[in-house]
Amino acid sequence: MSKIQREPTKLVPIPSVNRIPERDIDKSPILECQHLGIDFGGLSAVKEFNIAIGRTEIAGLIGPNGAGKTTVFNLLTKVYQPTRGTILLDGVDTHSMDTAAVNRAGIARTFQNIRLFNNLTVEDNVKLGLHNSIKYGMWQGIFRLPGYWKEEKIAHERAMELLSIFDMEPLAGHEAGSLPYGAQRRLEIVRALASNPSLLLLDEPAAGMNPSETAELMENIVKIRDTFGIAILLIEHDMNLVMGICEGIAVLNFGQIIAKGTPEEIQANPAVIEAYLGKRKEEAK
Amino acid sequence: MKSIKLKQHTKVDFATYAGVIVAFIIVTLMRSNGLLGRSTIGLLVPICCYVTMAVSLNLTVGILGELSLGHAGFMGIGAFTGVIVSQAMLINGTESVPLRLFAAMFIGAIFAAVFGFLIGIPVLRLRGDYLAIVTLAFGEIIKELITCLLVGVDKKGLHIIFNYNGLKTVSDLHLAEGGQVIIKGAQGATGTNTIASFTAGVILILVALVIVLNLIHSRTGRAIMAIRDNRIAAESVGIPITKYKMIAFVTSAALAGAAGALYGLNYSNLVASKFDFNTSILCLVFVVLGGLGNMWGSIIAAVVLYVLPEELRALGDYRMLIYAVVLIIVMLTTNSSQFKSLAGSLSIRQSKKGVTER
Ligand SMILES: Nc1ncnc2c1ncn2[C@@H]1O[C@H](COP(=O)(O)OP(=O)(O)O)[C@@H](O)[C@H]1O
Ligand SMILES: [Mg+2]
């Protein structure tokens, strides 16, 4: 799509608190949440969650443990059905979609507790990400018709290409469950990317990585955004990573957004320092 | 890379096909040289049926990862459907044995698949072990339903009575001259023209293997195994869970139906109680001992554990002792990675273990 083409205005005006990066400012956001919320029993795990994410934005979601960050991802991907509010993906309400349909509509994710297909090979894990773009059916597979060979070949090449983002081609034949922790996290990202999302959700992608691995991951996240031209929303506790690559950040505390802004604004925000950043500094001492 | 990997599992698959064919040739040679006793020859067709049962059940239990406790129910549906098809064709002038065998197994498979589908609709969308409970009930119910059937055939077609209160008799079928009763309620199928053969059994095994192994190594099978490994992750990459669970379960049921049809055509008298819970569990034992998801393991377990109790009759008291020992040996060999690599199979799995990062 060329840059001059404008989307027809179909959205409610974007509240000024929601950050859209400069280059996306003339376009509608890829994701917009309005008054999103969920209750577990009596507990409101997430409430009044409003956010807009630009089409090629790298956005961060931070906050103390138990703040509800993962729950937000589960709401966006419909692992949980929201109790309140609206999710607009590229202007389309995902109200009636289930998890699989949301993925087909354009949201892919990784998990805080890694969820790979452990008994399958690395390559098969990526091919499962490609599942909906591989075009042959059950009978063509059983009878090994030409469609099977053709599509499997394309899928193999595509899988290798995607694995090459993290230089993981040599691991293609290995069982996913036998990979070291860092490689498993990277494979999850590749698998999510394979499903051709327009919004990629990363839940603590740097957890358990050493500083050099984290630095490499930061580069790769930016590279992925630039190559694929997609939006990325990430949850992360590593402030170097968050402040280094995120263009917009939202801070969650007790299920509520307490601040939104650029990394500079967030770092200077007294409420954020009080609720989160300050505590982290103390922990570090 | 791909060519290497393809070779790996293709190698295992072809070794499995080759093993079945070699076993067929050896048994046929031994048989024609009079080396097999009468009782052993009588076991050949049932062995083929149980091997197919084990392979098909492994698709549900090992590949899909759902527990099914009523696989014999599908076998029973296939058996009685097959007998009806074969007998009806015979009465109406089709004498060709291969044609009747094929039709019986094909239609038996379709009937079993339809029942699998009907069970699957409510159950497969649920999470948890509901399939185990429902298939358990299904197996028992099917057995009872077949016991209520009165079926006869004449030139005008099939006559079927569902004799739920036990008040009807065969004469209520009102068969025309030259008609024949095929199923007599609790007495089961009687007077069946036994056309099942070892050759047909081996062909059935090979067809079942081709279907299951090719399915596993295709887009569809990958999706099924993804659901087994991690349902939430599978959903997160856009895989429709219920659809793929259904494909696996219905295929599994269909193959059990075909196996049942062959089984039914091996006996002139067959009662529905043959397809009870014990038979379902027996098939499950083959699958578990042969290794979940391991098709050649299922084959070996089914053959050894079906033949053994029969062949050990002569040993009297020691029979169950030896049976138990063999059970353990089968479990250790088919589930041990050393044996797997020794057998030249799953060698990928072996090499994977020693990976360190980069
Ligand atoms: N399925 C659930 N049932 C009940 N409570 C839940 C559920 N999922 C999350 N919660 C609660 O919601 C809160 C937020 O959890 P989570 O989103 O995992 O936090 P984090 O910000 O660390 O990712 C926690 O108090 C957690 O106990
Ligand atoms: Mg979390």
PDB file of C-alpha atoms in Angstrom, chain B residues 116-253:
ATOM      1  CA  GLY B 116     -17.846 -41.398  15.148  1.00  0.00           C
ATOM      2  CA  PHE B 117     -18.978 -38.097  13.707  1.00  0.00           C
ATOM      3  CA  LEU B 118     -22.235 -38.104  15.673  1.00  0.00           C
ATOM      4  CA  ILE B 119     -20.391 -38.803  18.924  1.00  0.00           C
ATOM      5  CA  GLY B 120     -17.770 -36.227  18.045  1.00  0.00           C
ATOM      6  CA  ILE B 121     -20.182 -33.333  17.491  1.00  0.00           C
ATOM      7  CA  PRO B 122     -21.091 -32.815  21.144  1.00  0.00           C
ATOM      8  CA  VAL B 123     -17.965 -34.259  22.754  1.00  0.00           C
ATOM      9  CA  LEU B 124     -14.982 -33.014  20.775  1.00  0.00           C
ATOM     10  CA  ARG B 125     -15.700 -29.364  21.416  1.00  0.00           C
ATOM     11  CA  LEU B 126     -15.329 -29.957  25.142  1.00  0.00           C
ATOM     12  CA  ARG B 127     -12.015 -29.876  26.959  1.00  0.00           C
ATOM     13  CA  GLY B 128     -11.099 -32.646  29.322  1.00  0.00           C
ATOM     14  CA  ASP B 129     -11.622 -36.383  29.388  1.00  0.00           C
ATOM     15  CA  TYR B 130     -15.208 -36.400  28.193  1.00  0.00           C
ATOM     16  CA  LEU B 131     -14.374 -38.470  25.133  1.00  0.00           C
ATOM     17  CA  ALA B 132     -13.235 -41.350  27.342  1.00  0.00           C
ATOM     18  CA  ILE B 133     -16.506 -41.333  29.274  1.00  0.00           C
ATOM     19  CA  VAL B 134     -18.735 -40.992  26.233  1.00  0.00           C
ATOM     20  CA  THR B 135     -16.918 -43.619  24.146  1.00  0.00           C
ATOM     21  CA  LEU B 136     -17.106 -45.992  27.094  1.00  0.00           C
ATOM     22  CA  ALA B 137     -20.866 -45.570  27.194  1.00  0.00           C
ATOM     23  CA  PHE B 138     -21.097 -45.706  23.412  1.00  0.00           C
ATOM     24  CA  GLY B 139     -19.321 -49.079  23.244  1.00  0.00           C
ATOM     25  CA  GLU B 140     -21.755 -50.598  25.718  1.00  0.00           C
ATOM     26  CA  ILE B 141     -24.829 -49.048  24.114  1.00  0.00           C
ATOM     27  CA  ILE B 142     -23.913 -50.159  20.590  1.00  0.00           C
ATOM     28  CA  LYS B 143     -23.489 -53.719  21.817  1.00  0.00           C
ATOM     29  CA  GLU B 144     -26.979 -53.674  23.316  1.00  0.00           C
ATOM     30  CA  LEU B 145     -28.515 -52.059  20.238  1.00  0.00           C
ATOM     31  CA  ILE B 146     -27.085 -54.695  17.914  1.00  0.00           C
ATOM     32  CA  THR B 147     -28.491 -57.370  20.230  1.00  0.00           C
ATOM     33  CA  CYS B 148     -31.949 -55.918  19.495  1.00  0.00           C
ATOM     34  CA  LEU B 149     -31.579 -56.186  15.727  1.00  0.00           C
ATOM     35  CA  LEU B 150     -33.412 -58.602  13.500  1.00  0.00           C
ATOM     36  CA  VAL B 151     -32.159 -58.345   9.951  1.00  0.00           C
ATOM     37  CA  GLY B 152     -33.029 -60.428   6.939  1.00  0.00           C
ATOM     38  CA  VAL B 153     -32.592 -60.122   3.233  1.00  0.00           C
ATOM     39  CA  ASP B 154     -34.471 -61.364   0.205  1.00  0.00           C
ATOM     40  CA  LYS B 155     -34.749 -60.359  -3.436  1.00  0.00           C
ATOM     41  CA  LYS B 156     -36.781 -57.323  -2.465  1.00  0.00           C
ATOM     42  CA  GLY B 157     -34.060 -55.943  -0.232  1.00  0.00           C
ATOM     43  CA  LEU B 158     -33.274 -55.657   3.453  1.00  0.00           C
ATOM     44  CA  HIS B 159     -35.846 -56.265   6.186  1.00  0.00           C
ATOM     45  CA  ILE B 160     -34.892 -54.720   9.492  1.00  0.00           C
ATOM     46  CA  ILE B 161     -36.743 -54.843  12.803  1.00  0.00           C
ATOM     47  CA  PHE B 162     -35.537 -53.070  15.895  1.00  0.00           C
ATOM     48  CA  ASN B 163     -36.728 -55.554  18.468  1.00  0.00           C
ATOM     49  CA  TYR B 164     -36.432 -53.380  21.573  1.00  0.00           C
ATOM     50  CA  ASN B 165     -38.981 -55.249  23.696  1.00  0.00           C
ATOM     51  CA  GLY B 166     -37.965 -58.726  22.569  1.00  0.00           C
ATOM     52  CA  LEU B 167     -41.491 -59.591  21.407  1.00  0.00           C
ATOM     53  CA  LYS B 168     -40.774 -59.959  17.690  1.00  0.00           C
ATOM     54  CA  THR B 169     -39.331 -63.045  16.094  1.00  0.00           C
ATOM     55  CA  VAL B 170     -37.661 -63.877  12.841  1.00  0.00           C
ATOM     56  CA  SER B 171     -41.002 -64.655  11.222  1.00  0.00           C
ATOM     57  CA  ASP B 172     -41.977 -61.002  11.654  1.00  0.00           C
ATOM     58  CA  LEU B 173     -39.373 -60.145   9.045  1.00  0.00           C
ATOM     59  CA  HIS B 174     -41.774 -61.585   6.403  1.00  0.00           C
ATOM     60  CA  LEU B 175     -38.984 -62.736   4.166  1.00  0.00           C
ATOM     61  CA  ALA B 176     -39.928 -63.901   0.691  1.00  0.00           C
ATOM     62  CA  GLU B 177     -39.007 -67.313  -0.696  1.00  0.00           C
ATOM     63  CA  GLY B 178     -35.219 -67.744  -0.808  1.00  0.00           C
ATOM     64  CA  GLY B 179     -34.657 -64.998   1.754  1.00  0.00           C
ATOM     65  CA  GLN B 180     -32.162 -65.354   4.557  1.00  0.00           C
ATOM     66  CA  VAL B 181     -31.968 -64.121   8.119  1.00  0.00           C
ATOM     67  CA  ILE B 182     -28.646 -62.359   8.692  1.00  0.00           C
ATOM     68  CA  ILE B 183     -28.876 -61.134  12.278  1.00  0.00           C
ATOM     69  CA  LYS B 184     -31.005 -62.880  14.868  1.00  0.00           C
ATOM     70  CA  GLY B 185     -30.994 -60.557  17.861  1.00  0.00           C
ATOM     71  CA  ALA B 186     -29.013 -61.921  20.778  1.00  0.00           C
ATOM     72  CA  GLN B 187     -27.806 -64.854  18.698  1.00  0.00           C
ATOM     73  CA  GLY B 188     -26.020 -62.329  16.511  1.00  0.00           C
ATOM     74  CA  ALA B 189     -25.051 -62.938  12.898  1.00  0.00           C
ATOM     75  CA  THR B 190     -25.562 -66.531  11.889  1.00  0.00           C
ATOM     76  CA  GLY B 191     -24.898 -68.465   8.731  1.00  0.00           C
ATOM     77  CA  THR B 192     -22.460 -65.896   7.426  1.00  0.00           C
ATOM     78  CA  ASN B 193     -20.561 -66.898   4.329  1.00  0.00           C
ATOM     79  CA  THR B 194     -17.002 -66.635   5.670  1.00  0.00           C
ATOM     80  CA  ILE B 195     -14.991 -64.914   2.980  1.00  0.00           C
ATOM     81  CA  ALA B 196     -12.326 -63.132   5.051  1.00  0.00           C
ATOM     82  CA  SER B 197      -8.793 -64.078   4.108  1.00  0.00           C
ATOM     83  CA  PHE B 198      -5.280 -63.397   5.337  1.00  0.00           C
ATOM     84  CA  THR B 199      -4.470 -61.623   2.082  1.00  0.00           C
ATOM     85  CA  ALA B 200      -7.411 -59.266   2.555  1.00  0.00           C
ATOM     86  CA  GLY B 201      -6.263 -58.691   6.139  1.00  0.00           C
ATOM     87  CA  VAL B 202      -2.745 -57.727   5.094  1.00  0.00           C
ATOM     88  CA  ILE B 203      -4.097 -55.388   2.418  1.00  0.00           C
ATOM     89  CA  LEU B 204      -6.312 -53.809   5.070  1.00  0.00           C
ATOM     90  CA  ILE B 205      -3.308 -53.281   7.354  1.00  0.00           C
ATOM     91  CA  LEU B 206      -1.328 -51.699   4.532  1.00  0.00           C
ATOM     92  CA  VAL B 207      -4.185 -49.381   3.547  1.00  0.00           C
ATOM     93  CA  ALA B 208      -4.675 -48.355   7.175  1.00  0.00           C
ATOM     94  CA  LEU B 209      -0.944 -47.704   7.528  1.00  0.00           C
ATOM     95  CA  VAL B 210      -0.760 -45.623   4.353  1.00  0.00           C
ATOM     96  CA  ILE B 211      -3.730 -43.536   5.465  1.00  0.00           C
ATOM     97  CA  VAL B 212      -2.519 -43.015   9.027  1.00  0.00           C
ATOM     98  CA  LEU B 213       1.177 -42.470   8.284  1.00  0.00           C
ATOM     99  CA  ASN B 214       0.573 -40.136   5.338  1.00  0.00           C
ATOM    100  CA  LEU B 215      -1.997 -38.258   7.369  1.00  0.00           C
ATOM    101  CA  ILE B 216       0.448 -37.809  10.242  1.00  0.00           C
ATOM    102  CA  HIS B 217       3.124 -36.394   7.965  1.00  0.00           C
ATOM    103  CA  SER B 218       0.848 -33.888   6.265  1.00  0.00           C
ATOM    104  CA  ARG B 219      -0.539 -30.493   7.167  1.00  0.00           C
ATOM    105  CA  THR B 220      -3.572 -32.185   8.733  1.00  0.00           C
ATOM    106  CA  GLY B 221      -1.550 -34.530  10.927  1.00  0.00           C
ATOM    107  CA  ARG B 222       0.710 -31.711  12.054  1.00  0.00           C
ATOM    108  CA  ALA B 223      -2.339 -29.786  13.204  1.00  0.00           C
ATOM    109  CA  ILE B 224      -3.646 -32.853  15.067  1.00  0.00           C
ATOM    110  CA  MET B 225      -0.342 -33.374  16.861  1.00  0.00           C
ATOM    111  CA  ALA B 226      -0.145 -29.652  17.636  1.00  0.00           C
ATOM    112  CA  ILE B 227      -3.486 -29.915  19.447  1.00  0.00           C
ATOM    113  CA  ARG B 228      -2.122 -32.864  21.404  1.00  0.00           C
ATOM    114  CA  ASP B 229       1.076 -31.035  22.369  1.00  0.00           C
ATOM    115  CA  ASN B 230      -0.502 -27.710  23.283  1.00  0.00           C
ATOM    116  CA  ARG B 231      -4.092 -26.842  22.596  1.00  0.00           C
ATOM    117  CA  ILE B 232      -3.844 -23.161  23.466  1.00  0.00           C
ATOM    118  CA  ALA B 233      -0.775 -22.674  21.296  1.00  0.00           C
ATOM    119  CA  ALA B 234      -2.505 -24.468  18.418  1.00  0.00           C
ATOM    120  CA  GLU B 235      -5.466 -22.109  18.732  1.00  0.00           C
ATOM    121  CA  SER B 236      -3.101 -19.153  18.894  1.00  0.00           C
ATOM    122  CA  VAL B 237      -1.744 -19.937  15.423  1.00  0.00           C
ATOM    123  CA  GLY B 238      -5.237 -20.150  13.968  1.00  0.00           C
ATOM    124  CA  ILE B 239      -5.884 -23.892  13.947  1.00  0.00           C
ATOM    125  CA  PRO B 240      -9.577 -24.797  14.281  1.00  0.00           C
ATOM    126  CA  ILE B 241      -9.355 -27.328  17.103  1.00  0.00           C
ATOM    127  CA  THR B 242     -12.695 -29.079  16.789  1.00  0.00           C
ATOM    128  CA  LYS B 243     -12.280 -29.687  13.060  1.00  0.00           C
ATOM    129  CA  TYR B 244      -8.961 -31.461  13.439  1.00  0.00           C
ATOM    130  CA  LYS B 245     -10.046 -33.450  16.464  1.00  0.00           C
ATOM    131  CA  MET B 246     -12.991 -34.582  14.368  1.00  0.00           C
ATOM    132  CA  ILE B 247     -10.819 -35.583  11.405  1.00  0.00           C
ATOM    133  CA  ALA B 248      -8.597 -37.724  13.636  1.00  0.00           C
ATOM    134  CA  PHE B 249     -11.443 -39.324  15.549  1.00  0.00           C
ATOM    135  CA  VAL B 250     -13.608 -40.064  12.504  1.00  0.00           C
ATOM    136  CA  THR B 251     -10.671 -41.515  10.536  1.00  0.00           C
ATOM    137  CA  SER B 252      -9.860 -43.671  13.519  1.00  0.00           C
ATOM    138  CA  ALA B 253     -13.477 -44.867  13.753  1.00  0.00           C
TER     139      ALA B 253
END
